[in-house]
PDB file of C-alpha atoms in Angstrom:
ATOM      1  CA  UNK A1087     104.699 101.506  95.800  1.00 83.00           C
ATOM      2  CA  UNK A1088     103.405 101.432  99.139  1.00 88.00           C
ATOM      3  CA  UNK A1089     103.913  99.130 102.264  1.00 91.00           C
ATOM      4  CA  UNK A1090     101.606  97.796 105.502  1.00 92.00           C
ATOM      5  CA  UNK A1091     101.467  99.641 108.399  1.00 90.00           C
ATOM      6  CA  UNK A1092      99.974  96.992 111.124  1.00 89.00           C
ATOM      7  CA  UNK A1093      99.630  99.668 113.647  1.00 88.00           C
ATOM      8  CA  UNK A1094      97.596 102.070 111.452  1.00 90.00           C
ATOM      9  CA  UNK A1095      95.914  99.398 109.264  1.00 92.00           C
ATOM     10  CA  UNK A1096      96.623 101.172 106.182  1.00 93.00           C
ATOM     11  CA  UNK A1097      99.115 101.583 103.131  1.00 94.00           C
ATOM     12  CA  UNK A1098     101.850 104.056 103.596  1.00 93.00           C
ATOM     13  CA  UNK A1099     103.616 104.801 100.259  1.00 92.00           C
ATOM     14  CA  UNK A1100     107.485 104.211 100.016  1.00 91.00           C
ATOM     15  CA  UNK A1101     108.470 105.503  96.359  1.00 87.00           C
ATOM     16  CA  UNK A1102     107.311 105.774  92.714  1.00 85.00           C
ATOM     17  CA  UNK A1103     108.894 103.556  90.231  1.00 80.00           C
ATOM     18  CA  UNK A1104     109.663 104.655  86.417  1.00 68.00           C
ATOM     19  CA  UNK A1105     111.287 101.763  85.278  1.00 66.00           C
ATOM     20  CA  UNK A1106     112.274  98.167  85.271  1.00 66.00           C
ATOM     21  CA  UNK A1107     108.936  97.027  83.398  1.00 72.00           C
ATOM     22  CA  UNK A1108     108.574  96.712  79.307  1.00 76.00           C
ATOM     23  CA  UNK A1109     105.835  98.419  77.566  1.00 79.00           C
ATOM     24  CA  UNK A1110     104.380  94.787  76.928  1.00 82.00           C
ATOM     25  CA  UNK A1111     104.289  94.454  80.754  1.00 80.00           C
ATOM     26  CA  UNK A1112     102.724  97.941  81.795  1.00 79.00           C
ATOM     27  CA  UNK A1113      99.969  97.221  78.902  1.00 83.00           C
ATOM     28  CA  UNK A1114      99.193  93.866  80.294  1.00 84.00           C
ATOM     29  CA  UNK A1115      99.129  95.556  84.386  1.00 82.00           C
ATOM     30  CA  UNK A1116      96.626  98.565  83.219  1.00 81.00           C
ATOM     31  CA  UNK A1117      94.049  95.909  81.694  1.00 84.00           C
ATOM     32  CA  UNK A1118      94.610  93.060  85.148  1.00 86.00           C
ATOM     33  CA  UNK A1119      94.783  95.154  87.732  1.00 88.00           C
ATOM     34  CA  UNK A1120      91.418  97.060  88.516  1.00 90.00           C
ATOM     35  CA  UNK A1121      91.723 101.098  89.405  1.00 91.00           C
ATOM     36  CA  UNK A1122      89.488 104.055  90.371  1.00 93.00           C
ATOM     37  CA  UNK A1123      90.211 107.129  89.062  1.00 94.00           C
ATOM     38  CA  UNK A1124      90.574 109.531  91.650  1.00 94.00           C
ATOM     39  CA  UNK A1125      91.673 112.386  89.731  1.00 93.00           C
ATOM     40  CA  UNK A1126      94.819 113.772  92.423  1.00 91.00           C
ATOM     41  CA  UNK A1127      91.856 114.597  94.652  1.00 93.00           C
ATOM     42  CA  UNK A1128      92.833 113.842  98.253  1.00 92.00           C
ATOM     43  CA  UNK A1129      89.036 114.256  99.039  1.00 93.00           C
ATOM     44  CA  UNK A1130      88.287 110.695  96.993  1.00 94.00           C
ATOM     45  CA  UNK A1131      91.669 108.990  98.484  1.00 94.00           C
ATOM     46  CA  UNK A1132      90.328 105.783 100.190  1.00 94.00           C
ATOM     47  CA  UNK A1133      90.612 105.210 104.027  1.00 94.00           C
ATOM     48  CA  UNK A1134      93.240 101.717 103.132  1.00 95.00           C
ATOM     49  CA  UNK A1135      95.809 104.590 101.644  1.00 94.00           C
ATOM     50  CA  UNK A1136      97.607 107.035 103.927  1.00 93.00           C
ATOM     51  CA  UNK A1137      99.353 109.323 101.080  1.00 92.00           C
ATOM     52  CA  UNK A1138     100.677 113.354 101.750  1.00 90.00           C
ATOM     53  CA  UNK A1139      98.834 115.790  99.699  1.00 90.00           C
ATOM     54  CA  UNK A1140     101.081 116.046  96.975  1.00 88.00           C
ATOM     55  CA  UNK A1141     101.885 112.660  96.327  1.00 90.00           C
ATOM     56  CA  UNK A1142      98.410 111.883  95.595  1.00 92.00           C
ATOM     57  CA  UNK A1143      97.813 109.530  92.315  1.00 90.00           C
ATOM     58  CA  UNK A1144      95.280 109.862  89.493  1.00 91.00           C
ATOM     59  CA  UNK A1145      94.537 105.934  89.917  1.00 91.00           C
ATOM     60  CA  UNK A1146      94.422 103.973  92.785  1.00 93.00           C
ATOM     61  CA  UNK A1147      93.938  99.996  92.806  1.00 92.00           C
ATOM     62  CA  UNK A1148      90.541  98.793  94.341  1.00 93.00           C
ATOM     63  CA  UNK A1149      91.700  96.403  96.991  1.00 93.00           C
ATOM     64  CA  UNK A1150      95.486  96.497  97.694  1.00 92.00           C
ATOM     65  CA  UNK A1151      95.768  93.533  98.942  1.00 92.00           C
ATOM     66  CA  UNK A1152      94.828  91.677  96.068  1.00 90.00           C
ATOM     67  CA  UNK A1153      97.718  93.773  94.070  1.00 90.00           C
ATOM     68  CA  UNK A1154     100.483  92.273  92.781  1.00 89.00           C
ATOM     69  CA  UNK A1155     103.969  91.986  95.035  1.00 90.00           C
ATOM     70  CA  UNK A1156     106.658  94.003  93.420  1.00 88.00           C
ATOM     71  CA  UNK A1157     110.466  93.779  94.245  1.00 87.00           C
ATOM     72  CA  UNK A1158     112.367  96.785  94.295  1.00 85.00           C
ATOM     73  CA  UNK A1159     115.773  97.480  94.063  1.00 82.00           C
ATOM     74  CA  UNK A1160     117.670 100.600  94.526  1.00 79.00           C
ATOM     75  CA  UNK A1161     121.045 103.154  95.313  1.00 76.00           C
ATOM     76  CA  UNK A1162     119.765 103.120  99.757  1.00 80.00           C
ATOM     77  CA  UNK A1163     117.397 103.939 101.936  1.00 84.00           C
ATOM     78  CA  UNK A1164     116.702 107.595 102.152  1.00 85.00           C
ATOM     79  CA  UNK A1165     114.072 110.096 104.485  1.00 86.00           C
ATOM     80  CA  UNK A1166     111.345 111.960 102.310  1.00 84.00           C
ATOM     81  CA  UNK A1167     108.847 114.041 103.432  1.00 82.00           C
ATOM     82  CA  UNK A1168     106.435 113.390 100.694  1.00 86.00           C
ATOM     83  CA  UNK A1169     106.075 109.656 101.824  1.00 89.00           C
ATOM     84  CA  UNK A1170     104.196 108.401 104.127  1.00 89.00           C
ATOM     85  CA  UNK A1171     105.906 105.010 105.475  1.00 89.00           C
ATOM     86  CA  UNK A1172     107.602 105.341 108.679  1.00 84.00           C
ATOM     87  CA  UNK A1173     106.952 108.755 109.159  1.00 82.00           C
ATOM     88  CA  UNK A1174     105.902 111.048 112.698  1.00 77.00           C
ATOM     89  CA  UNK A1175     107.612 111.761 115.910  1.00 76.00           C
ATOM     90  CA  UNK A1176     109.396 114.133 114.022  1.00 78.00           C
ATOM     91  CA  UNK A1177     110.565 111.908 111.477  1.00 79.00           C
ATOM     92  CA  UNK A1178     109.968 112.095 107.419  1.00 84.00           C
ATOM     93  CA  UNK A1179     109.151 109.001 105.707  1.00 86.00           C
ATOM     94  CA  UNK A1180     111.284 106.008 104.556  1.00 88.00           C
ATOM     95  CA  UNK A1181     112.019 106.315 100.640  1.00 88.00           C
ATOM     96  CA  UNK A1182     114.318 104.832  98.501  1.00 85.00           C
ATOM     97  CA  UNK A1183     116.883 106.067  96.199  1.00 81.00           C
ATOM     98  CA  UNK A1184     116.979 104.921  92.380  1.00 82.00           C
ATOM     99  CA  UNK A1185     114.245 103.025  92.459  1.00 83.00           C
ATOM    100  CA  UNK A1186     114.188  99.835  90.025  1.00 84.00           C
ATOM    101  CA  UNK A1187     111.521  97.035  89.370  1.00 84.00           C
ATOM    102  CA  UNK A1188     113.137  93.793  89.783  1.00 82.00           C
ATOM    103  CA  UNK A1189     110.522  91.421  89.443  1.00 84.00           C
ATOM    104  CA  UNK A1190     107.371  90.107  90.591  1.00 84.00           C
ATOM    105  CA  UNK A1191     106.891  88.215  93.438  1.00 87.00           C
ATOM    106  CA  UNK A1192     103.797  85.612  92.767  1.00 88.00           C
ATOM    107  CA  UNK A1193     104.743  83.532  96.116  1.00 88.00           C
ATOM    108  CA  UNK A1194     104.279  86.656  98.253  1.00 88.00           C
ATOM    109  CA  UNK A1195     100.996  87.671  99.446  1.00 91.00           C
ATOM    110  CA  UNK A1196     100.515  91.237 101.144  1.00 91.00           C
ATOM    111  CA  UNK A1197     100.554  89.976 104.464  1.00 90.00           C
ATOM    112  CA  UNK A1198     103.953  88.170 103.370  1.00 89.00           C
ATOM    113  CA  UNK A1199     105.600  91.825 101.751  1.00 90.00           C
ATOM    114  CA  UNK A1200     108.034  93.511 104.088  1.00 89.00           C
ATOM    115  CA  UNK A1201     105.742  95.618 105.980  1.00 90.00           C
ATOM    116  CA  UNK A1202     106.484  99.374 107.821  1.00 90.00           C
ATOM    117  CA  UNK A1203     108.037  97.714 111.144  1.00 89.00           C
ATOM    118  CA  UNK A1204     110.216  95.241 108.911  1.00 88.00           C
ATOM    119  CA  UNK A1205     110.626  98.570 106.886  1.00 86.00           C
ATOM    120  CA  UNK A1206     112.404 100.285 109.622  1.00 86.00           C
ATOM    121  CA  UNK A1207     114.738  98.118 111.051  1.00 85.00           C
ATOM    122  CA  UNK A1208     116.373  97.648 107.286  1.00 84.00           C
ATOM    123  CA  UNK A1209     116.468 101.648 107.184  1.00 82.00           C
ATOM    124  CA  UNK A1210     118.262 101.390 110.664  1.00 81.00           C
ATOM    125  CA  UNK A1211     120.362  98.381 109.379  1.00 76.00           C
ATOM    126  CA  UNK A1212     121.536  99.858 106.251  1.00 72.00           C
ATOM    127  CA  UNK A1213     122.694 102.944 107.759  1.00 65.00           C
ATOM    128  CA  UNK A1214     124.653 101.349 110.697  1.00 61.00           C
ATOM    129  CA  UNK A1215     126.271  99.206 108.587  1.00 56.00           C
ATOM    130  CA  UNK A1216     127.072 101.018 105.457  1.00 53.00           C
ATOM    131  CA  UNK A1217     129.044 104.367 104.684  1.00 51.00           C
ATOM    132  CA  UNK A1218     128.021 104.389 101.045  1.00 49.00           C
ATOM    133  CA  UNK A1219     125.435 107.095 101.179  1.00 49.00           C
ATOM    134  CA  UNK A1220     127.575 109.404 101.914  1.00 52.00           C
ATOM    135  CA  UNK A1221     130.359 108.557  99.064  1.00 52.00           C
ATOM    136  CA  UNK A1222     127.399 108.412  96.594  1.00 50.00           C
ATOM    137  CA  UNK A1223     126.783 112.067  97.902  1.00 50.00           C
ATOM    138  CA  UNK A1224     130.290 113.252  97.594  1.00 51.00           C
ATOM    139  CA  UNK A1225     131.427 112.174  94.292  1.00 47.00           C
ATOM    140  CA  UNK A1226     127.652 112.980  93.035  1.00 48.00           C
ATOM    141  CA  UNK A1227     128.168 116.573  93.223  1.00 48.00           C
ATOM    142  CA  UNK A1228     130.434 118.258  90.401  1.00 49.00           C
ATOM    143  CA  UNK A1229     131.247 121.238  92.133  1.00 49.00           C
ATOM    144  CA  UNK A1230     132.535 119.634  95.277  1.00 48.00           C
ATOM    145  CA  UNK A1231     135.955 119.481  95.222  1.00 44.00           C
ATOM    146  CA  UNK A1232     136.184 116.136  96.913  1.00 45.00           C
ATOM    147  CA  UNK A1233     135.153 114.865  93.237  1.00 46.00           C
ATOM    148  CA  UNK A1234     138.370 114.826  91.482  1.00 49.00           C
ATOM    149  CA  UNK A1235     138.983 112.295  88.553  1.00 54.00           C
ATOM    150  CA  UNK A1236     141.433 110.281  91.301  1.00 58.00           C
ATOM    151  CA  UNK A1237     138.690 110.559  93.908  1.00 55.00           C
ATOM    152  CA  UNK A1238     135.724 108.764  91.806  1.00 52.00           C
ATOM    153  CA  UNK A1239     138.524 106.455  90.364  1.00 58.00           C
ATOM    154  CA  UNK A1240     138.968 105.698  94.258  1.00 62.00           C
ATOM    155  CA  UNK A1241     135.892 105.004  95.030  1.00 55.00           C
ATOM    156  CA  UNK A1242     134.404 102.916  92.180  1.00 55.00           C
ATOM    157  CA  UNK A1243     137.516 101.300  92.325  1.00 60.00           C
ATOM    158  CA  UNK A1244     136.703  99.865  96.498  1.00 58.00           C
ATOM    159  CA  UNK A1245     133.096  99.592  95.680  1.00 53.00           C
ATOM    160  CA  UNK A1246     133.811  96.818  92.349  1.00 55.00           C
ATOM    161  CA  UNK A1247     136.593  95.400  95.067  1.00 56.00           C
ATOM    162  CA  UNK A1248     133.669  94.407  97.245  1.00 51.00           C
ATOM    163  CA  UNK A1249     132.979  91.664  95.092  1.00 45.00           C
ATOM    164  CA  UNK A1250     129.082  91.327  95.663  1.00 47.00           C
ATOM    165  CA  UNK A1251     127.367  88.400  94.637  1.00 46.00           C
ATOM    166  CA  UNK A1252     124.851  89.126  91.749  1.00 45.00           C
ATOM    167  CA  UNK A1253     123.379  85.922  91.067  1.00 43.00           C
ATOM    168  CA  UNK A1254     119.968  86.886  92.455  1.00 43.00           C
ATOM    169  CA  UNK A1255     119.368  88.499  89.158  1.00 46.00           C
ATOM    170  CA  UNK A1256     119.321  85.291  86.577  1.00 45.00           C
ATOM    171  CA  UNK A1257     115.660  84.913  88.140  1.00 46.00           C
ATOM    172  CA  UNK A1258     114.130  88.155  86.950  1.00 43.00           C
ATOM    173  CA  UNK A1259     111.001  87.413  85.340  1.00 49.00           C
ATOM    174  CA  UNK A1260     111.145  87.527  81.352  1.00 49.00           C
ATOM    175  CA  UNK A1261     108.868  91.132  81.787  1.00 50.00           C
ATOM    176  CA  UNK A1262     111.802  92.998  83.259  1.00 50.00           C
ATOM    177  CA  UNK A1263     114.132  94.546  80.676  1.00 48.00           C
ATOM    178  CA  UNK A1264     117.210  92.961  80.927  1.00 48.00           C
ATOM    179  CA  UNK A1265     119.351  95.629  79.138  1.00 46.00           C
ATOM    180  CA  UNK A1266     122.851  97.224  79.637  1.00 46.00           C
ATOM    181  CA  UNK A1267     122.835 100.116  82.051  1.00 42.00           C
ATOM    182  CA  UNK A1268     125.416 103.042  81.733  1.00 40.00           C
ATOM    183  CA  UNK A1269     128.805 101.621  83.939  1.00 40.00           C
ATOM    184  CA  UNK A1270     127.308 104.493  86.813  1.00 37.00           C
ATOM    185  CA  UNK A1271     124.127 103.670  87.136  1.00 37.00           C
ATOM    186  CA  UNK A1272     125.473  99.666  87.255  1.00 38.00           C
ATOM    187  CA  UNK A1273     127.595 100.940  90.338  1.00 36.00           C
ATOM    188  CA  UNK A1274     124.934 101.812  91.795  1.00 38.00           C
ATOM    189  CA  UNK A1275     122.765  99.114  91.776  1.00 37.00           C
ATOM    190  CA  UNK A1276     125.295  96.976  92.824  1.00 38.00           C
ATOM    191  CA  UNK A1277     125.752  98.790  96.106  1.00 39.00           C
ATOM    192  CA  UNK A1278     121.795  99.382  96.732  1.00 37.00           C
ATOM    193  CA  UNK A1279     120.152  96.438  98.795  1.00 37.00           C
ATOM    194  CA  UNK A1280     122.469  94.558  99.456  1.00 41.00           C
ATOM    195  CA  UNK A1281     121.679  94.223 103.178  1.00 41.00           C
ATOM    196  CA  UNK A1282     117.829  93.388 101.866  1.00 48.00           C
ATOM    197  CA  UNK A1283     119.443  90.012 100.687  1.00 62.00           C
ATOM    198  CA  UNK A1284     117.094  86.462 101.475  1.00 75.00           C
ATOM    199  CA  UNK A1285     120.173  84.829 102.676  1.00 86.00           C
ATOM    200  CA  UNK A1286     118.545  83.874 105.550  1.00 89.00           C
ATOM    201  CA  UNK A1287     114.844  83.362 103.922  1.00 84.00           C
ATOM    202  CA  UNK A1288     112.839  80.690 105.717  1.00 85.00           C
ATOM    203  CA  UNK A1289     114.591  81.051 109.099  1.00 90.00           C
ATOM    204  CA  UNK A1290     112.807  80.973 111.992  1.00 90.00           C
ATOM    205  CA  UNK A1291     115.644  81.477 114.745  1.00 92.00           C
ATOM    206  CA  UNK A1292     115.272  80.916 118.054  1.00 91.00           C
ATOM    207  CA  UNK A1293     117.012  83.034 120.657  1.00 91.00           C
ATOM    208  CA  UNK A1294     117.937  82.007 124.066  1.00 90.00           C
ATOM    209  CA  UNK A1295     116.894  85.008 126.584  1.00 88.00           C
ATOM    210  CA  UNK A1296     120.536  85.214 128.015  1.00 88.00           C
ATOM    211  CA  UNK A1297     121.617  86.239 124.212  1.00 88.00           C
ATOM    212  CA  UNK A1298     118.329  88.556 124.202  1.00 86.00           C
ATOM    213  CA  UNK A1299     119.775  90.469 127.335  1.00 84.00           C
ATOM    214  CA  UNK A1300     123.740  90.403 125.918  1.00 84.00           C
ATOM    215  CA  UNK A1301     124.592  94.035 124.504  1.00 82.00           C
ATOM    216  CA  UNK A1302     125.790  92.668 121.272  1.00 82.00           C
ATOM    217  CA  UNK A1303     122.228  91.115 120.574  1.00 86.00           C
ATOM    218  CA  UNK A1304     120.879  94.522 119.063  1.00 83.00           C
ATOM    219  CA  UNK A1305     122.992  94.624 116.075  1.00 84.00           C
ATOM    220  CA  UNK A1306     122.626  90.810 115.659  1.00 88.00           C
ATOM    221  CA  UNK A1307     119.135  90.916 115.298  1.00 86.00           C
ATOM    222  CA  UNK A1308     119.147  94.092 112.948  1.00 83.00           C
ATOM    223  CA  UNK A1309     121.339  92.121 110.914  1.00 85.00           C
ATOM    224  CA  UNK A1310     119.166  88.953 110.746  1.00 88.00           C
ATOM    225  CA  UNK A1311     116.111  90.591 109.962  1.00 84.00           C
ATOM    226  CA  UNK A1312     117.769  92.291 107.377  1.00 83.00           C
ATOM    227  CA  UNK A1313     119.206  89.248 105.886  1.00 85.00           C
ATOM    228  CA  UNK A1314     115.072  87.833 105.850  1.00 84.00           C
ATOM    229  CA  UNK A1315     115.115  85.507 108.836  1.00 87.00           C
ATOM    230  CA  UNK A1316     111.800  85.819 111.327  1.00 87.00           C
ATOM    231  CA  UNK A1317     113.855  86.283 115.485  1.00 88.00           C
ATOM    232  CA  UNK A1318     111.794  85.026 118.135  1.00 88.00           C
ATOM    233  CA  UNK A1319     112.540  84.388 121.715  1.00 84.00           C
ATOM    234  CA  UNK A1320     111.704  85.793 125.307  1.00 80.00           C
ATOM    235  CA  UNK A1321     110.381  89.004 125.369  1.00 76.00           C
ATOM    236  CA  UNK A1322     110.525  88.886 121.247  1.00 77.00           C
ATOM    237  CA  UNK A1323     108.025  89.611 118.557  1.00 73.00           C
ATOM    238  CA  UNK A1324     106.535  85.959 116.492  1.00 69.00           C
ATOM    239  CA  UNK A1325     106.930  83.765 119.753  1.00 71.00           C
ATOM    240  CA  UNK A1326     104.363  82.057 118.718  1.00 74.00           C
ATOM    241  CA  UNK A1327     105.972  80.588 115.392  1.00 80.00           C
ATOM    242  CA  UNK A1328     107.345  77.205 114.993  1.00 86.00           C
ATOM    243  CA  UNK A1329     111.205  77.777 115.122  1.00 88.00           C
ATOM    244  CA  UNK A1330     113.474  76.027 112.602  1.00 91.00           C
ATOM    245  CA  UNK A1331     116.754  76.927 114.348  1.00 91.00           C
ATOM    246  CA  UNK A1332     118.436  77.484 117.454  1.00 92.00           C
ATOM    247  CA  UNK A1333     121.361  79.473 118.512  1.00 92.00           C
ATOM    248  CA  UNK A1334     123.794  78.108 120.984  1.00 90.00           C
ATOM    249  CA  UNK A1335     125.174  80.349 123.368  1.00 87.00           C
ATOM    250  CA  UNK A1336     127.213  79.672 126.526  1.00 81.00           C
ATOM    251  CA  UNK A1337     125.724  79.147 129.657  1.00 68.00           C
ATOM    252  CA  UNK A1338     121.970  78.917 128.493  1.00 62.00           C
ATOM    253  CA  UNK A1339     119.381  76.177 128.538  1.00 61.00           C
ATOM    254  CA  UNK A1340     116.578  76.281 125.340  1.00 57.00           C
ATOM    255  CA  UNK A1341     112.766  77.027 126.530  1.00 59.00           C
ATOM    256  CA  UNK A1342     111.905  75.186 123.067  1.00 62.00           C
ATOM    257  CA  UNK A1343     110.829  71.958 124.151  1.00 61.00           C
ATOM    258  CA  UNK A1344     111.596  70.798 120.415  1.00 69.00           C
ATOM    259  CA  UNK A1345     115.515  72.332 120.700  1.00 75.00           C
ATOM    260  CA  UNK A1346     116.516  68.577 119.780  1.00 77.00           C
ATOM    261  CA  UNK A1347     114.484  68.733 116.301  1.00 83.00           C
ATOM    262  CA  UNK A1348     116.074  72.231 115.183  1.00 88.00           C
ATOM    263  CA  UNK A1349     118.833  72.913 113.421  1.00 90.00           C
ATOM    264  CA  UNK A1350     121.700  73.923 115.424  1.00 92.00           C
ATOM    265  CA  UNK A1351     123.874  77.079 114.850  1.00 93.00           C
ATOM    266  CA  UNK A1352     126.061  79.990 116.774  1.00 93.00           C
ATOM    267  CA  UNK A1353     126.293  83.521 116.395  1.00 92.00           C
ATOM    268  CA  UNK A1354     129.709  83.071 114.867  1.00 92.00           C
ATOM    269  CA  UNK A1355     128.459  80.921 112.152  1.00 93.00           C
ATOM    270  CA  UNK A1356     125.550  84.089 111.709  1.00 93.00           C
ATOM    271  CA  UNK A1357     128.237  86.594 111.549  1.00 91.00           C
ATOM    272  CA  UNK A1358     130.246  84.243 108.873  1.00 91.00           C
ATOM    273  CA  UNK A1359     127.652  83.942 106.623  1.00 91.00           C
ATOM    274  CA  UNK A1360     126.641  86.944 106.209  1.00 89.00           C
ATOM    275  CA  UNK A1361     130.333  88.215 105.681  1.00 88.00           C
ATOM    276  CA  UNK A1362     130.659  86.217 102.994  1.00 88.00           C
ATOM    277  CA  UNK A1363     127.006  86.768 101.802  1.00 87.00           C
ATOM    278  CA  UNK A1364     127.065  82.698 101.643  1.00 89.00           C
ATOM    279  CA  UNK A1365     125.769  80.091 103.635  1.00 90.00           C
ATOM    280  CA  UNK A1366     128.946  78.803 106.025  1.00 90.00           C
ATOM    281  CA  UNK A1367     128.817  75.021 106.620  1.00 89.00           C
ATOM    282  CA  UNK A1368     126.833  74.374 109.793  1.00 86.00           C
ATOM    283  CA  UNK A1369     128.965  74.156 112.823  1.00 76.00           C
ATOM    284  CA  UNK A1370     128.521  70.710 114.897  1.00 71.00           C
ATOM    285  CA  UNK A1371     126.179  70.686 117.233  1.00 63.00           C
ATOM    286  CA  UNK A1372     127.247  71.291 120.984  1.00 52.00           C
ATOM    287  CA  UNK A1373     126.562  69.145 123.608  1.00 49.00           C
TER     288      UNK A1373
END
């Protein structure tokens, strides 16, 4: 599985994915979607693809953008050096943990897919928000002696406390295998992705510059882009979308001629929502 890379014009690769499709549904791929064999040679790998030597397929699609859009769901975001997404300065690439097909995505074109950029800011998200990685690496490893019986009791104990809204999943395509998984591996998805959630899918949020400059904007933004919503405002990537919303913040006057026609809401009502991974009711508009 692979994602866009704007700057580079090419296809980075993210992680492979063993499971989550039926046999019925791999048959049906291998005869829709066309491939070249390329035989692991990284002397036939096409210029759309940037792939590390040993990560290099037998088959490769013929135009990736007319691929199907795949999403994944997995244990967290994790740093790889075989893959290719997000990676230089010094940095591996952005993989993911416990990879899972979750379905297919029909209303998502490529240029729709969560591309490197995107890619990156949930990899910075997750990791400043969550602490899970590193319990999933302590009570993973038998011999350390942080993994007592009490110890995992503990912990899968606070993680089924968290109370995470699965509901997402009654819309799996038909093609996934919807089967019981083993009560670990169940833990685990239930953690992974969380922070990828659409709850704010279809947002186009306006920000006023004085909440651009305010210190506390950073982590606000990580967290909206992470929840799906498009931020624009001064100095801001997509300024030149059509907003849909508009945060009110003290002591600021809207740029957006059109503030009037948007829907109103305030950081607190942001922060809310995604506490409760739930839309809050909208707060009244301020005068």
């Amino acid at each position: 599985m692979g994602a866009f890379d704007p700057q580079t014009k090419q296809f980075c690769t993210v992680t492979k994915v063993g499971n989550g499709l039926d046999d019925k549904t791999l048959l049906k791929l291998q005869k829709q979607i066309k491939m070249v064999k390329i035989s692991k040679d990284y002397s036939k790998v096409p210029k759309w693809l940037n792939v590390s030597r040993n990560m290099v397929p037998d088959f490769v699609v013929v135009d990736p953008k007319q691929s199907p859009i795949w999403e994944i769901t997995g244990a967290e975001f994790s740093r790889a050096g075989a893959h290719t997404a997000g990676a230089g300065g010094g940095q591996e690439g952005i993989s993911i943990r416990f990879p899972r097909v979750t379905r297919q995505r029909p209303d998502k074109t490529w240029r729709d897919a969560t591309d490197v950029p995107r890619l990156e800011s949930l990899f910075t998200s997750s990791h400043t928000q969550s602490d899970w990685s590193k319990r999933l690496d302590a009570i993973s490893k038998p011999s350390n002696q942080l993994a007592t019986r009490d110890t995992l009791k503990r912990a899968f104990k606070e993680i089924e406390e968290m109370n995470i809204d699965d509901s997402g999943d009654d819309d799996i395509n038909d093609d996934v295998k919807d089967t019981k998984k083993p009560r670990l591996m169940r833990i685990r998805d239930s953690m992974g992705f969380r922070h990828l959630r659409e709850l704010f899918n279809g947002f186009i949020i306006d920000v006023p510059k004085s909440l651009v400059d305010d210190s506390s904007f950073n982590m606000l933004y990580r967290r909206l882009v992470a929840c799906g919503a498009v931020v624009m405002g001064d100095g801001l990537p997509n300024s030149n979308l059509s907003a849909t919303h508009i945060i009110d913040w003290p002591d600021s006057s809207s740029a957006n001629s059109n503030a009037d026609n948007l829907v109103h809401v305030t950081v607190e009502w942001l922060e809310q929502s995604i506490k409760a991974n739930k839309l809050q009711t909208l707060p009244t508009k301020q005068a």
